[in-house]
Each structure stands twice: as C-alpha cells, then as structure tokens.
CSV table of C-alpha atoms in Angstrom, one decimal:
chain,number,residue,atom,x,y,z
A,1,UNK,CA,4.4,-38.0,-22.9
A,2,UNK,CA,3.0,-36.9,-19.6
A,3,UNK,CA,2.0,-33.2,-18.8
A,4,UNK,CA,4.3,-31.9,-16.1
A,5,UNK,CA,2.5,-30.3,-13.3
A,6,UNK,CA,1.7,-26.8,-13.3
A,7,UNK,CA,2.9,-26.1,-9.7
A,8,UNK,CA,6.2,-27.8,-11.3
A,9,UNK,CA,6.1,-26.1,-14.4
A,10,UNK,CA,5.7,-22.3,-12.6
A,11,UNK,CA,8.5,-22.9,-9.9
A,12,UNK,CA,10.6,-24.4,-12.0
A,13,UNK,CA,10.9,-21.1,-14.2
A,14,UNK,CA,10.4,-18.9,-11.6
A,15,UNK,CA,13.7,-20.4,-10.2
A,16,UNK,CA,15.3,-20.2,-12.9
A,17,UNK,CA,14.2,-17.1,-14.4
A,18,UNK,CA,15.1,-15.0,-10.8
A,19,UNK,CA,18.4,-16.9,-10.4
A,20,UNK,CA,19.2,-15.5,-14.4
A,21,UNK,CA,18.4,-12.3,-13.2
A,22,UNK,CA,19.7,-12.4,-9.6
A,23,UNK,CA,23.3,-13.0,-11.0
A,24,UNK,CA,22.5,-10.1,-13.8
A,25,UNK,CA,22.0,-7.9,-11.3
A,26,UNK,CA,24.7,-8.8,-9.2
A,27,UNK,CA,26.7,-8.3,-12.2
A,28,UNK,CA,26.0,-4.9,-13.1
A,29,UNK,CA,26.0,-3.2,-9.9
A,30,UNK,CA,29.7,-4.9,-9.4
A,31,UNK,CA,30.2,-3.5,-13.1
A,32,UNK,CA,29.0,0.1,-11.6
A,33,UNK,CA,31.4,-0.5,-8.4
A,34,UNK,CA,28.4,-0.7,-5.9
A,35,UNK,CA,28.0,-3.3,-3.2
A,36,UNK,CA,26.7,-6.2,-5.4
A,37,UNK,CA,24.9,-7.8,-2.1
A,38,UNK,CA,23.8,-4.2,-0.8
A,39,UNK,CA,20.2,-3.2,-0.2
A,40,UNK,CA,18.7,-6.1,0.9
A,41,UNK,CA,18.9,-7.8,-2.8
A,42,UNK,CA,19.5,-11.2,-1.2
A,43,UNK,CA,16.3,-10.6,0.8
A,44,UNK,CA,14.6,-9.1,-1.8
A,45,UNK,CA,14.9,-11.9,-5.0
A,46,UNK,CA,13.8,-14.8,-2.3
A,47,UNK,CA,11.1,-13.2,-0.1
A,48,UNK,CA,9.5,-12.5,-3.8
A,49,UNK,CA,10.6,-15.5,-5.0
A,50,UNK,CA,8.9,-17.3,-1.9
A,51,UNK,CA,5.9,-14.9,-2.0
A,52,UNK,CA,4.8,-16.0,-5.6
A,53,UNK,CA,5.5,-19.3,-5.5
A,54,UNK,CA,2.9,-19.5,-2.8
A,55,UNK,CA,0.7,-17.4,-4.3
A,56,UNK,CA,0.8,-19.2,-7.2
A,57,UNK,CA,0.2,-22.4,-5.5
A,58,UNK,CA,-3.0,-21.5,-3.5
A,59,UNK,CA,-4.2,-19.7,-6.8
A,60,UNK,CA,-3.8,-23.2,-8.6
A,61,UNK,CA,-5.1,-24.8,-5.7
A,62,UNK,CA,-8.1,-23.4,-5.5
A,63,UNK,CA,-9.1,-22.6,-9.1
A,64,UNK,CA,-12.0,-25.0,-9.3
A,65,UNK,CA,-13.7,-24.1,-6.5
A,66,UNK,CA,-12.8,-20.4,-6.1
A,67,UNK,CA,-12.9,-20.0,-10.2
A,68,UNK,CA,-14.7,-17.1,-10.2
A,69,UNK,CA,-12.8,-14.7,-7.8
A,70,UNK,CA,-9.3,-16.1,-8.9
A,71,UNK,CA,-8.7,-12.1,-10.1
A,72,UNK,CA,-10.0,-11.2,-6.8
A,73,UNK,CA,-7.2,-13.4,-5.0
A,74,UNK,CA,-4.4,-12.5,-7.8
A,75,UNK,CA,-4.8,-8.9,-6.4
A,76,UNK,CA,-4.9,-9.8,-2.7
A,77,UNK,CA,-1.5,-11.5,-3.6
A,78,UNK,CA,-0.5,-8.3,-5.1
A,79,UNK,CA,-1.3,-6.5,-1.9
A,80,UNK,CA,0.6,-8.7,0.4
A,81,UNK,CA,3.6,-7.9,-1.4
A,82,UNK,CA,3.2,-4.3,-1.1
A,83,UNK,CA,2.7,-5.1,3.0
A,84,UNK,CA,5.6,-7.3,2.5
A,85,UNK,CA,7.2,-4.3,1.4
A,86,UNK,CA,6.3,-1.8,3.4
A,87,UNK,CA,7.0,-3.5,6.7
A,88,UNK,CA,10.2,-5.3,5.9
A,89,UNK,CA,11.9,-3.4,3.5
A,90,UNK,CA,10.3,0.0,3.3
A,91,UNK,CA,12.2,1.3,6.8
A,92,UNK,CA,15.7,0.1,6.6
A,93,UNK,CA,15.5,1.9,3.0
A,94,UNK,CA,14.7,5.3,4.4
A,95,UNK,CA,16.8,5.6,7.2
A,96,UNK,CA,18.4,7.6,5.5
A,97,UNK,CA,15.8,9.9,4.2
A,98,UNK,CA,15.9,8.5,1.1
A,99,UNK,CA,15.0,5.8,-1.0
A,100,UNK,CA,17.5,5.8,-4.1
A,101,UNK,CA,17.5,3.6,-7.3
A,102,UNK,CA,19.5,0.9,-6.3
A,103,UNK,CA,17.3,0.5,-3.3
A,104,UNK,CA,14.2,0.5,-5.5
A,105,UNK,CA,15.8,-1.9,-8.1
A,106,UNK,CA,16.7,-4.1,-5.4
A,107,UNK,CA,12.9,-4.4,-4.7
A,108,UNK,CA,11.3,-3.7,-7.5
A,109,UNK,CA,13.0,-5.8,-10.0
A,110,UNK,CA,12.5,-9.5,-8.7
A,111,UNK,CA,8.7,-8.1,-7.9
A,112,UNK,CA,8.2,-7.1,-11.5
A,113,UNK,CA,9.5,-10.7,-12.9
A,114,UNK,CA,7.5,-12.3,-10.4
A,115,UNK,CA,4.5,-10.5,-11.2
A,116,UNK,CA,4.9,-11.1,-14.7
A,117,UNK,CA,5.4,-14.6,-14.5
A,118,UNK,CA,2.1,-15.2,-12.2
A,119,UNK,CA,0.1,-13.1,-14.8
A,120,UNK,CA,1.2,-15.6,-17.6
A,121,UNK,CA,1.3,-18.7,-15.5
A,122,UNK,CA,-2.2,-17.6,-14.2
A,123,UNK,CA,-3.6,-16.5,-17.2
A,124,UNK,CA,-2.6,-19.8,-18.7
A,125,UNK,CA,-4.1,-21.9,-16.0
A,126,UNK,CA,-7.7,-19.6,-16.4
A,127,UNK,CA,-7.4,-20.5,-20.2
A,128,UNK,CA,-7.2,-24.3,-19.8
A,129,UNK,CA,-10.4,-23.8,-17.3
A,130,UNK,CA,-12.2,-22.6,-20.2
C-alpha cells in the first residue's frame, strides 16, 4: 500500500476538521439566536484555513534543507497570523470599541485548530526526519 503524501494527508484533515467545526459553530450561535455568518466567521475559518495550509506546505517543503530552523519558520508562521489579524480583522472588530466574545471566537477558534493541527502534522514530519 502506498504512503499518501504528507501535503495530502495535512490538507485533507485540515479541510475536514475546519469544515466539522465551521458548521458546529454555525450551529451554536444559530442555537444562541446570533447571526450565524456574523463577525467575519466566513473570512475567519478560510483565511486560517488558507494560512496553514501554506504554512504547512513551505514548512514540508523545506525541511531537508532548512531542518534546523524549521521551529524558527513554525513561529514566523505564527506571527503572520497575528499580522493577518491585526490588519484585517482587528479594525472592523473594534469599531465599536469593543471586541466581544463572539468576535474573538470567530477568530480565535479556527486559529486554535489550525495551530494544533500544524503542531502535530509538524511534529510528525520532524519525527520521521529523525
């Protein structure tokens, strides 16, 4: 039986995983009467989704020759997000003045599960290099 690729493997999950939790989410905030598209969530689950995948991908791409600062670039992904963040969606949440929860779910849930799932995924890949 042949290995499926790792790129193939990771974004195959990823997809699935966020599109589980997408339609979770969805589901309880029409369960608490909120605006189940509201705060950007749309925006939110794909630009993360997008972000790790290619995050991922360059990570994978260049763990043989970059092997050694693969935590160093892990992080840098990590940061992009948070510019991600703060210049997209950081502004149209405080207009008001306020950031509430469901404005910091709809951001900080999909970046959670897609930071978990590059930490395994990457971890995994840094194990079979050893």
């Amino acid at each position: 039986m042949s290995k499926t690729n790792p790129i193939v493997q990771f974004l195959t999950v990823l997809i699935l995983v966020l599109g589980l939790i997408f339609f979770a989410h969805v589901a309880l905030l029409r369960k608490g009467g909120f605006l189940p598209y509201g705060n950007m969530l749309v925006w939110s689950y794909g630009i993360n989704g997008l972000l790790a995948a290619a995050i991922f991908i360059l990570l994978y791409s260049f763990r043989k020759r970059l092997k050694n600062s693969i935590g160093f670039l892990f992080m840098a992904g990590s940061f992009l997000k948070f510019i991600v963040f703060f210049i997209v969606f950081y502004p149209p949440y405080k207009t008001d003045g306020d950031m509430d929860k469901l404005e910091f779910a709809a951001f900080f849930v999909p970046y959670v599960i897609c930071l978990v799932m590059e930490t395994v995924f990457t971890a995994k890949m840094l194990q079979k290099m050893s």
